[in-house]
Coordinates of C-alpha atoms in Angstrom, one line a residue:
M1 CA 25.7 163.7 76.1
K2 CA 28.9 164.1 78.0
R3 CA 32.0 164.7 75.9
P4 CA 34.6 162.0 76.1
A5 CA 37.7 162.9 78.1
P6 CA 41.0 163.5 76.2
L7 CA 43.4 160.6 75.9
L8 CA 47.2 160.5 75.3
I9 CA 48.5 157.6 73.3
V10 CA 52.2 156.7 73.4
G11 CA 53.5 154.1 71.1
D12 CA 55.2 152.8 67.9
S13 CA 53.7 153.6 64.5
L14 CA 53.8 151.1 61.7
L15 CA 52.6 151.2 58.1
D16 CA 50.2 148.3 57.2
R17 CA 49.5 147.2 53.7
D18 CA 47.1 144.6 52.5
V19 CA 47.3 143.0 49.0
S20 CA 44.0 141.3 48.7
G21 CA 42.5 139.1 45.9
R22 CA 40.9 135.8 45.0
A23 CA 42.7 132.5 44.8
E24 CA 41.0 130.0 42.5
R25 CA 43.9 128.0 41.1
L26 CA 47.5 126.9 41.8
A27 CA 50.5 128.1 39.9
P28 CA 51.8 125.7 37.2
D29 CA 55.4 126.0 38.3
A30 CA 54.9 125.5 42.1
P31 CA 52.2 124.3 44.4
V32 CA 51.2 127.8 45.5
P33 CA 47.9 129.7 45.1
V34 CA 47.7 132.3 42.3
V35 CA 46.0 135.5 43.7
G36 CA 44.1 137.5 41.1
D37 CA 41.8 140.5 41.0
V38 CA 44.2 142.2 43.4
E39 CA 43.3 145.3 45.5
H40 CA 46.0 147.3 47.4
R41 CA 45.0 149.0 50.6
T42 CA 47.2 151.0 53.0
R43 CA 46.4 152.1 56.6
P44 CA 48.1 153.2 59.7
G45 CA 49.4 150.3 61.9
G46 CA 50.5 149.7 65.4
A47 CA 50.0 152.5 67.8
A48 CA 49.0 154.8 64.9
L49 CA 46.0 152.5 64.3
A50 CA 45.1 152.7 68.0
A51 CA 45.2 156.5 67.8
C52 CA 42.9 156.6 64.7
L53 CA 40.4 154.2 66.3
A54 CA 40.3 156.3 69.4
A55 CA 39.8 159.5 67.5
A56 CA 37.0 157.9 65.4
G57 CA 34.8 157.9 68.5
G58 CA 35.0 161.6 68.8
R59 CA 37.6 161.6 71.5
E60 CA 40.4 164.2 71.5
I61 CA 43.6 162.3 71.0
T62 CA 47.2 163.4 71.4
F63 CA 49.6 160.9 69.9
V64 CA 53.3 160.6 70.8
T65 CA 55.3 158.5 68.3
A66 CA 58.6 158.3 66.5
L67 CA 58.6 159.2 62.7
G68 CA 61.4 159.9 60.3
D69 CA 62.0 161.2 56.8
D70 CA 61.3 157.9 54.9
E71 CA 58.4 157.2 52.6
A72 CA 56.5 155.1 55.2
S73 CA 56.7 157.8 57.8
H74 CA 55.4 160.4 55.4
A75 CA 52.5 158.1 54.6
V76 CA 51.6 157.7 58.2
R77 CA 51.8 161.4 58.8
D78 CA 49.3 162.0 56.0
M79 CA 46.9 159.5 57.4
L80 CA 47.1 161.0 60.9
R81 CA 46.6 164.5 59.7
D82 CA 43.3 166.1 60.9
R83 CA 42.6 163.0 63.2
V84 CA 45.0 163.5 66.1
H85 CA 47.4 166.0 67.6
L86 CA 50.8 164.6 66.7
V87 CA 53.9 164.9 68.9
E88 CA 56.9 163.5 67.1
L89 CA 60.0 161.8 68.4
P90 CA 63.1 161.2 66.2
L91 CA 63.3 157.9 64.4
S92 CA 66.5 156.1 63.5
G93 CA 66.1 153.9 60.4
P94 CA 63.1 153.5 58.2
L95 CA 59.6 153.1 59.7
S96 CA 58.5 149.4 59.9
R97 CA 56.1 148.3 57.2
K98 CA 54.0 145.1 57.3
T99 CA 52.5 143.8 54.1
R100 CA 49.9 141.0 54.2
L101 CA 49.1 138.9 51.1
M102 CA 45.4 138.0 51.4
A103 CA 43.4 135.5 49.5
D104 CA 39.6 135.4 49.9
G105 CA 39.9 137.3 53.1
R106 CA 42.5 135.0 54.7
P107 CA 46.2 135.9 55.0
L108 CA 48.7 133.8 53.1
L109 CA 51.9 135.4 54.2
R110 CA 53.3 138.6 55.7
L111 CA 56.4 140.6 54.7
D112 CA 58.1 142.8 57.3
E113 CA 60.4 145.6 56.3
G114 CA 62.1 148.4 58.1
D115 CA 63.8 148.4 61.5
G116 CA 63.3 152.0 62.6
R117 CA 63.4 152.7 66.4
A118 CA 62.7 155.7 68.5
A119 CA 66.1 157.5 68.8
G120 CA 65.4 159.5 71.9
S121 CA 63.0 161.7 73.9
T122 CA 62.2 165.4 73.5
P123 CA 61.2 168.0 76.1
G124 CA 57.9 168.5 74.2
A125 CA 57.0 164.8 74.4
E126 CA 58.0 164.6 78.1
Q127 CA 55.9 167.7 78.9
T128 CA 52.9 166.2 77.0
V129 CA 53.1 163.0 79.2
A130 CA 53.4 165.1 82.3
E131 CA 50.2 167.0 81.5
A132 CA 48.1 163.9 80.4
G133 CA 44.9 163.1 82.1
A134 CA 45.0 159.5 81.0
V135 CA 47.5 157.5 79.0
L136 CA 47.4 154.4 76.7
V137 CA 50.8 152.9 75.9
A138 CA 50.6 150.9 72.7
D139 CA 54.0 149.3 72.8
Y140 CA 55.1 147.5 69.6
G141 CA 58.7 147.0 70.8
R142 CA 60.3 149.8 68.8
G143 CA 61.5 152.0 71.5
T144 CA 58.9 154.8 72.0
A145 CA 57.8 153.6 75.4
D146 CA 61.4 153.0 76.4
V147 CA 62.6 156.5 75.8
L148 CA 59.7 158.0 77.7
R149 CA 59.7 155.4 80.5
E150 CA 60.7 157.7 83.3
A151 CA 58.0 160.3 82.4
L152 CA 55.4 157.5 82.1
A153 CA 56.3 156.1 85.5
A154 CA 55.9 159.5 87.1
R155 CA 52.5 160.0 85.4
A156 CA 51.2 156.5 86.3
A157 CA 51.4 157.6 90.0
R158 CA 48.7 160.2 89.3
V159 CA 46.4 159.2 86.4
P160 CA 45.1 156.0 84.8
V161 CA 47.7 154.4 82.6
V162 CA 46.8 151.4 80.4
W163 CA 49.7 149.4 78.9
D164 CA 49.3 147.2 75.9
P165 CA 52.6 145.2 76.0
H166 CA 54.6 143.6 73.2
P167 CA 57.1 140.7 73.6
A168 CA 59.8 142.8 72.1
G169 CA 59.2 145.7 74.5
G170 CA 59.6 146.2 78.2
P171 CA 57.2 145.6 81.1
P172 CA 54.6 148.2 82.2
V173 CA 55.9 150.9 84.5
P174 CA 55.0 150.4 88.2
G175 CA 51.7 152.0 89.1
T176 CA 50.1 151.1 85.7
R177 CA 46.3 150.8 86.2
L178 CA 45.8 148.0 83.7
A179 CA 47.9 145.8 81.4
T180 CA 46.2 144.2 78.4
P181 CA 48.3 141.3 77.0
A182 CA 46.9 138.8 74.6
A183 CA 47.0 135.2 75.8
P184 CA 50.2 134.3 73.9
E185 CA 51.8 137.5 75.1
A186 CA 50.8 136.7 78.7
R187 CA 52.4 133.2 78.4
H188 CA 55.6 134.8 77.1
F189 CA 55.9 137.4 79.8
A190 CA 55.1 134.8 82.5
G191 CA 57.8 132.6 81.2
Q192 CA 55.5 129.8 80.4
P193 CA 55.5 127.5 77.3
A194 CA 52.4 127.2 75.3
P195 CA 50.1 124.4 76.7
K196 CA 50.9 121.0 75.3
P197 CA 48.2 118.9 73.6
Q198 CA 46.6 116.3 75.9
G199 CA 45.6 112.7 75.1
G200 CA 47.4 110.0 73.2
G201 CA 49.9 112.1 71.4
S202 CA 47.7 113.6 68.8
A203 CA 47.2 117.4 68.9
R204 CA 43.8 118.8 69.6
P205 CA 42.5 122.3 70.1
Q206 CA 42.7 123.7 73.6
D207 CA 39.4 123.5 75.4
H208 CA 37.9 126.3 77.3
R209 CA 39.2 125.1 80.6
D210 CA 42.8 125.0 79.4
I211 CA 42.6 128.6 78.1
L212 CA 41.0 129.9 81.3
R213 CA 43.5 128.0 83.6
A214 CA 46.5 129.4 81.7
A215 CA 45.2 132.9 81.5
T216 CA 44.3 132.9 85.2
A217 CA 47.8 131.7 86.3
D218 CA 49.6 134.1 83.9
A219 CA 47.6 137.2 84.9
R220 CA 48.3 136.5 88.6
T221 CA 52.0 136.1 87.9
L222 CA 52.2 139.3 85.8
R223 CA 50.3 141.4 88.2
E224 CA 52.7 140.4 91.1
R225 CA 55.8 140.5 88.9
W226 CA 55.1 143.9 87.4
G227 CA 53.7 145.5 90.5
I228 CA 50.5 146.8 88.8
A229 CA 46.9 147.0 89.8
S230 CA 45.3 144.7 87.3
V231 CA 45.8 142.6 84.2
A232 CA 43.3 141.8 81.5
V233 CA 44.3 138.9 79.3
T234 CA 42.5 139.1 76.0
L235 CA 41.2 135.7 74.7
G236 CA 40.0 136.5 71.2
E237 CA 36.6 135.0 70.5
N238 CA 36.4 133.9 74.2
G239 CA 36.5 137.5 75.5
A240 CA 38.8 138.6 78.3
L241 CA 39.9 137.6 81.8
L242 CA 40.5 140.3 84.4
S243 CA 42.7 139.7 87.4
R244 CA 42.8 142.1 90.3
G245 CA 43.5 139.8 93.1
G246 CA 41.1 137.0 94.2
P247 CA 39.0 135.1 91.7
P248 CA 39.3 136.5 88.2
L249 CA 36.4 138.2 86.3
L250 CA 35.7 136.4 83.0
V251 CA 34.0 138.7 80.4
P252 CA 32.7 136.5 77.5
A253 CA 32.5 138.0 74.0
P254 CA 28.8 139.1 73.4
W255 CA 28.8 137.2 70.1
R256 CA 31.2 135.1 67.9
A257 CA 32.5 137.7 65.5
S258 CA 33.7 136.6 62.2
G259 CA 36.1 138.6 60.0
D260 CA 39.6 140.0 59.9
C261 CA 40.7 140.3 63.6
C262 CA 43.9 142.3 62.8
G263 CA 43.6 145.3 65.0
A264 CA 41.1 143.9 67.4
G265 CA 43.6 144.1 70.3
D266 CA 44.1 147.8 69.5
S267 CA 40.4 148.3 69.5
F268 CA 40.2 146.6 73.0
A269 CA 43.0 148.7 74.4
V270 CA 41.6 151.9 73.1
A271 CA 38.1 151.2 74.4
V272 CA 39.3 150.2 77.9
A273 CA 41.7 153.3 78.1
G274 CA 38.9 155.6 77.0
R275 CA 36.5 154.3 79.7
L276 CA 39.1 154.7 82.4
A277 CA 39.8 158.2 81.2
D278 CA 36.1 158.9 81.6
G279 CA 36.3 157.7 85.2
D280 CA 34.7 154.2 84.9
L281 CA 35.7 151.3 87.0
V282 CA 38.1 148.8 85.5
E283 CA 35.4 146.0 85.5
L284 CA 33.0 148.1 83.5
A285 CA 35.8 149.3 81.2
V286 CA 36.8 145.7 80.4
R287 CA 33.2 144.7 79.6
E288 CA 32.8 147.6 77.3
A289 CA 36.1 146.9 75.6
V290 CA 35.3 143.2 74.9
E291 CA 32.1 144.4 73.2
A292 CA 34.0 147.1 71.3
A293 CA 36.5 144.5 70.0
A294 CA 33.7 142.1 68.8
R295 CA 32.0 145.0 67.0
F296 CA 35.3 146.0 65.4
V297 CA 35.7 142.6 63.9
S298 CA 32.1 142.3 62.9
D299 CA 32.1 145.7 61.2
G300 CA 34.9 144.6 58.9
G301 CA 38.1 145.4 60.8
A302 CA 40.5 148.3 60.5
H303 CA 39.9 149.2 56.8
A304 CA 36.1 149.4 57.2
V305 CA 36.3 151.4 60.4
L306 CA 38.8 153.9 59.2
R307 CA 36.9 154.3 55.9
D308 CA 34.0 155.7 57.9
T309 CA 36.1 158.1 60.0
G310 CA 37.4 161.6 59.5
P311 CA 36.0 165.1 60.0
A312 CA 32.9 164.6 57.9
A313 CA 31.9 161.4 59.6
D314 CA 32.5 162.9 63.1
E315 CA 30.3 165.8 62.3
A316 CA 27.5 163.5 61.1
G317 CA 27.2 162.1 64.6
T318 CA 26.0 158.7 63.6
D319 CA 27.4 155.6 65.3
G320 CA 30.2 154.2 63.1
G321 CA 29.1 150.6 63.5
A322 CA 25.5 151.4 62.3
R323 CA 26.9 153.3 59.3
A324 CA 29.2 150.4 58.4
L325 CA 26.4 147.9 58.8
V326 CA 24.0 149.9 56.5
R327 CA 26.7 150.3 53.9
R328 CA 27.5 146.6 53.8
V329 CA 23.8 145.6 53.6
R330 CA 23.3 148.1 50.7
E331 CA 26.3 146.9 48.8
R332 CA 24.9 143.4 48.6
G333 CA 21.4 144.7 47.6
G334 CA 19.7 144.1 51.0
T335 CA 16.9 146.0 52.7
V336 CA 17.7 148.3 55.7
V337 CA 15.0 148.6 58.3
A338 CA 15.0 151.1 61.2
A339 CA 12.8 151.5 64.2
G340 CA 12.8 154.0 67.0
G341 CA 11.6 154.9 70.5
C342 CA 12.6 155.5 74.1
F343 CA 12.5 151.8 75.1
D344 CA 12.8 153.0 78.8
L345 CA 11.6 149.7 80.3
L346 CA 11.8 147.0 77.6
H347 CA 8.6 144.8 77.6
A348 CA 7.0 142.2 75.4
G349 CA 5.4 144.8 73.2
H350 CA 8.8 146.2 72.3
V351 CA 10.2 142.8 71.6
E352 CA 7.3 141.8 69.3
L353 CA 7.7 145.0 67.4
L354 CA 11.5 144.7 66.9
Q355 CA 11.2 141.0 65.9
A356 CA 8.6 141.9 63.3
A357 CA 10.7 144.8 62.0
R358 CA 13.8 142.6 61.6
R359 CA 11.8 140.1 59.6
A360 CA 10.9 142.9 57.2
G361 CA 14.4 143.3 55.9
D362 CA 18.1 142.3 56.1
C363 CA 19.2 144.3 59.1
L364 CA 17.5 146.4 61.9
V365 CA 18.9 149.6 63.3
V366 CA 17.2 150.9 66.4
C367 CA 17.1 154.7 67.0
V368 CA 16.9 155.4 70.7
N369 CA 16.0 158.8 72.4
S370 CA 18.8 160.1 74.6
D371 CA 18.1 160.8 78.3
A372 CA 17.6 164.5 77.6
S373 CA 15.2 163.7 74.7
V374 CA 13.2 161.4 76.9
R375 CA 12.9 164.0 79.7
R376 CA 11.5 166.5 77.2
R377 CA 8.9 164.0 76.0
K378 CA 8.0 162.2 79.3
G379 CA 8.8 164.6 82.1
G380 CA 11.5 164.9 84.8
G381 CA 11.0 161.5 86.3
R382 CA 12.0 159.7 83.1
P383 CA 13.9 157.9 81.8
V384 CA 14.1 155.2 84.5
V385 CA 16.9 153.5 82.7
P386 CA 19.8 155.7 81.3
A387 CA 20.5 155.6 77.5
G388 CA 23.7 153.6 77.8
D389 CA 21.9 150.8 79.6
R390 CA 18.9 150.9 77.3
A391 CA 21.2 150.6 74.3
R392 CA 23.0 147.6 75.9
V393 CA 19.7 145.8 76.5
L394 CA 18.6 146.4 72.9
E395 CA 21.9 145.2 71.5
A396 CA 21.5 141.9 73.4
L397 CA 18.4 141.1 71.3
D398 CA 19.1 138.7 68.4
C399 CA 16.8 140.8 66.2
V400 CA 18.7 144.0 66.7
D401 CA 21.8 144.6 64.5
A402 CA 22.8 148.1 65.7
V403 CA 21.7 150.8 68.1
V404 CA 22.1 154.6 67.7
V405 CA 21.2 157.2 70.4
F406 CA 19.9 160.5 69.2
D407 CA 19.4 163.7 71.1
E408 CA 16.7 165.5 69.2
D409 CA 12.9 165.2 69.9
T410 CA 12.4 163.2 66.7
P411 CA 14.8 161.0 64.8
E412 CA 14.6 162.9 61.5
R413 CA 18.2 164.1 61.3
L414 CA 19.4 160.5 62.1
L415 CA 17.1 159.0 59.6
D416 CA 18.4 161.4 56.9
E417 CA 21.9 160.0 57.6
L418 CA 20.9 156.4 57.6
R419 CA 18.2 156.6 54.9
P420 CA 16.6 153.2 55.7
D421 CA 14.4 151.5 53.1
I422 CA 11.8 150.8 55.8
W423 CA 10.9 152.9 58.9
A424 CA 8.9 150.7 61.2
K425 CA 6.4 151.9 63.8
G426 CA 4.0 150.1 66.2
G427 CA 0.4 149.7 65.2
D428 CA -0.6 152.1 68.1
Y429 CA 0.5 154.9 65.7
A430 CA -2.2 154.0 63.2
L431 CA -4.2 157.2 63.6
T432 CA -1.2 159.5 64.1
D433 CA 0.5 161.7 61.5
L434 CA 4.1 160.7 61.7
P435 CA 6.5 163.7 61.1
E436 CA 9.0 161.3 59.6
T437 CA 6.8 160.0 56.8
A438 CA 7.5 162.7 54.2
L439 CA 11.2 162.5 54.9
V440 CA 11.4 158.7 54.5
E441 CA 9.4 158.8 51.3
S442 CA 11.7 161.5 49.9
W443 CA 14.4 159.0 49.2
G444 CA 12.1 156.2 48.2
G445 CA 11.7 154.7 51.6
Q446 CA 8.5 153.4 53.1
V447 CA 6.9 153.9 56.5
V448 CA 5.1 150.7 57.7
L449 CA 3.0 149.9 60.8
L450 CA 3.6 146.6 62.6
P451 CA 1.4 144.6 65.0
Y452 CA 1.8 145.8 68.6
L453 CA 0.7 144.0 71.8
D454 CA -2.1 146.0 73.3
G455 CA -1.8 147.3 76.9
R456 CA 1.9 147.2 77.1
S457 CA 3.8 150.4 77.8
S458 CA 6.8 151.6 79.8
T459 CA 4.6 154.3 81.4
R460 CA 2.2 151.8 82.8
L461 CA 5.1 149.6 84.1
V462 CA 6.5 152.7 86.0
E463 CA 3.1 153.5 87.5
R464 CA 2.6 149.9 88.5
A465 CA 6.0 149.7 90.2
A466 CA 5.3 152.9 92.1
R467 CA 2.0 151.6 93.5
R468 CA 1.6 149.8 96.8
P469 CA 1.1 146.0 96.6
G470 CA -2.5 145.1 96.2
T471 CA -3.5 148.4 94.5
P472 CA -5.8 147.7 91.5
T473 CA -4.2 148.1 88.1
R474 CA -5.5 150.9 85.9
R475 CA -7.3 149.6 82.8

């Protein structure tokens, strides 16, 4: 598969800490919850989180940020080591630290400490910007984008620049390909107040029409005011709205993700910038980014994603979302089911097989042959549908929890990484010796055959589509 294009990320680093526990009673001296069974977790925050998320997908990341000699700066350096190529700017004051007190997965309060800001540019940082093939500016209002503004403006005239703005920061530079404010940020930058409740004075949640109406107006205002090509307003569980002139493009979230959404905006910005770096159209990049943000939240947020990254994970080659899913299911004692195939033209036989496989356990991971793997198996005219599209169609099925594309002729290496409890195959393999059987049984797994609708196959569909109308169907 084609290697992702390198990406430069410019922005302000933070240090994020979560103090998480259970709240089952109130304190005797005040009406506040008592949090017990506490767990402390630290991770890179702000643009440093964006850089780590981008690197987790195997992309080469250069990260320009301001760091100092304080404890938080040293902690962030350690977390970035071996993940990104770091280009430092001087920092005045201690690096910002954000601590969330969490109870049962929900934040109770947040403590903000440290007021460090980028103290100036350096020739090395400016040269790095000047040589970048694509740029993501993750602005957290602490000066990094400001001190490099001239260099960023010059580069935006030549390569894709994505700007994730912050209310405490400046506007995107002219020529920016795409800005990605969240809906409240778009309201702020457009100079509009939050929409007022409608009805007889009692507050009610905004309905979908209010959200879309405000996002459409704000995106149009910002695109004209900033002089940039496009604005994508992120709408949380409602997806994103892209404005490029004319009617906006609404990209709904593929599912309603539940979990810690802290960092979802960074996940969106990273995904959309990576797609533009790879040469995709803005519309496709936004669609992919909405799905990436939903998957980020569903997979457990920043802590879960970063726990699965690093050199060892990158070398493994398994999709991080599938790995996180398998781990979560195993932690709660569930059964992991995997199924595989080319799935070139999805048909009723495929759907019946996958639905039956999902009913056999608590999650279903589908292992899909890459385009090169299909060509080796089926010949030069296949696949009809490229791997990325095949994976998207499979992911849209309710019975499929994760999809992983593999490049070998058989999925044995991938199975050895996932180690499913059940490897499901269609009943048409009943008289076939499966090469995966011994491997799956080596860790206590089981190979099972499931009912398969007779007479359905992608090959027959391809042949039928190639025939002239009226030609008899081969039996």
